[in-house]
């Protein structure tokens, strides 16, 4: 299957006076050639039952384990090996470096899905003009146009493979692992992306960390605030030395700082225990920021009041400047809107938030820090 261009590509890889950019392109061309050769032999292997002799359930499974690949990557190679001979034009375009192995894979998968009526020439034009990712997108449209019913049932099948596992590590961290179908995934992305945006010019959290924060914010914020149930002693809530940690459903025992935050905007269903472990206060009380007071607060503050943050009011909580546990009132003067992250910084992060002249909020970083130095307000 070696075309003249391929032989030239291999022999030119060692040339040292070549521009680095040209070398990269050439090397990729050679790797693609090896991929094609690998695919051809993977398909030959899949036609035998040698995998069975080695105790594997399928040829793809054998390749996955023994060639150190992911399952989808192994399956792609077998599919390409089985079909590429029928896609002469695409194979030729690859030999000339007009498209890559990735394009060929998308082409083969599309041909597989459509069967008769597949128009290689029309799609090859698109492959030449577009990156593999974009071409994949175009092929999805092409598949839908050619077979709407098949496409719909494929999507329905995708929904069936949805799953989400939540496993708790020994230190209480939660490991999330799962797959959502395309539409469900989009719904989640739509909810998360706005929350995962940087919250100011100095926000130096990387994207993964911002997404993690966004997921927690989504679960604990918004109009439909989840009701968290906690069990805490009064001593814990006051942060007294010697007090036990508080209990929260699905979590390891939580610190008094966290309980202080959760109790601050009363988003929890409080279950406070007195010294004799009797329930002394169940459910919400007058400390709740009532409907009219909440509306007035949202109208006054508009968004999170942390300097430089513009998280909207609907994603912010009412923070008591002087906590009600220390006698602070639930009047407008003692309340300020804070987004999830900044509310966390005030309570668990030990930042201070004080009202300055003309109602402007000022932030004071924690004075004693353990671990990395305090960051600027963002
Ligand atoms: Zn608070
Ligand atoms: Zn904020």
Coordinates of N, CA and C and ligand atoms in Angstrom, one line a residue, residues 260-265 318-321 323 336 338 343 346-347, ligand 1:
X260 N -21.1 27.5 59.6 CA -21.3 29.0 59.8 C -21.8 29.5 58.5
X261 N -21.1 29.1 57.4 CA -21.5 29.7 56.0 C -22.9 29.1 55.7
X262 N -23.1 27.8 55.8 CA -24.4 27.2 55.4 C -25.5 27.8 56.2
X263 N -25.3 28.1 57.5 CA -26.3 28.7 58.4 C -26.5 30.2 58.1
X264 N -25.5 30.8 57.4 CA -25.5 32.2 57.2 C -26.7 32.7 56.4
X265 N -26.9 32.0 55.3 CA -28.1 32.4 54.5 C -29.2 31.4 54.7
X318 N -27.5 35.5 50.6 CA -27.5 36.6 51.6 C -26.5 36.3 52.7
X319 N -25.5 37.1 52.8 CA -24.5 37.0 53.8 C -24.7 38.0 54.9
X320 N -24.7 37.5 56.2 CA -24.9 38.4 57.3 C -23.5 39.0 57.6
X321 N -23.3 40.3 57.5 CA -22.0 40.9 57.8 C -21.7 40.5 59.3
X323 N -22.8 37.8 61.8 CA -23.5 36.5 61.8 C -24.6 36.5 62.8
X336 N -25.6 41.3 52.8 CA -25.0 41.6 51.6 C -25.0 40.4 50.7
X338 N -23.5 37.7 48.2 CA -22.2 37.1 47.8 C -22.4 35.9 47.0
X343 N -18.6 33.8 49.1 CA -19.2 33.5 50.4 C -18.3 32.5 51.1
X346 N -15.2 34.3 52.6 CA -15.4 35.0 53.8 C -15.5 34.1 55.0
X347 N -16.2 32.9 54.8 CA -16.3 32.0 56.0 C -15.1 31.1 56.1
Ligands
LIG1 ZN1 -22.2 34.4 55.2

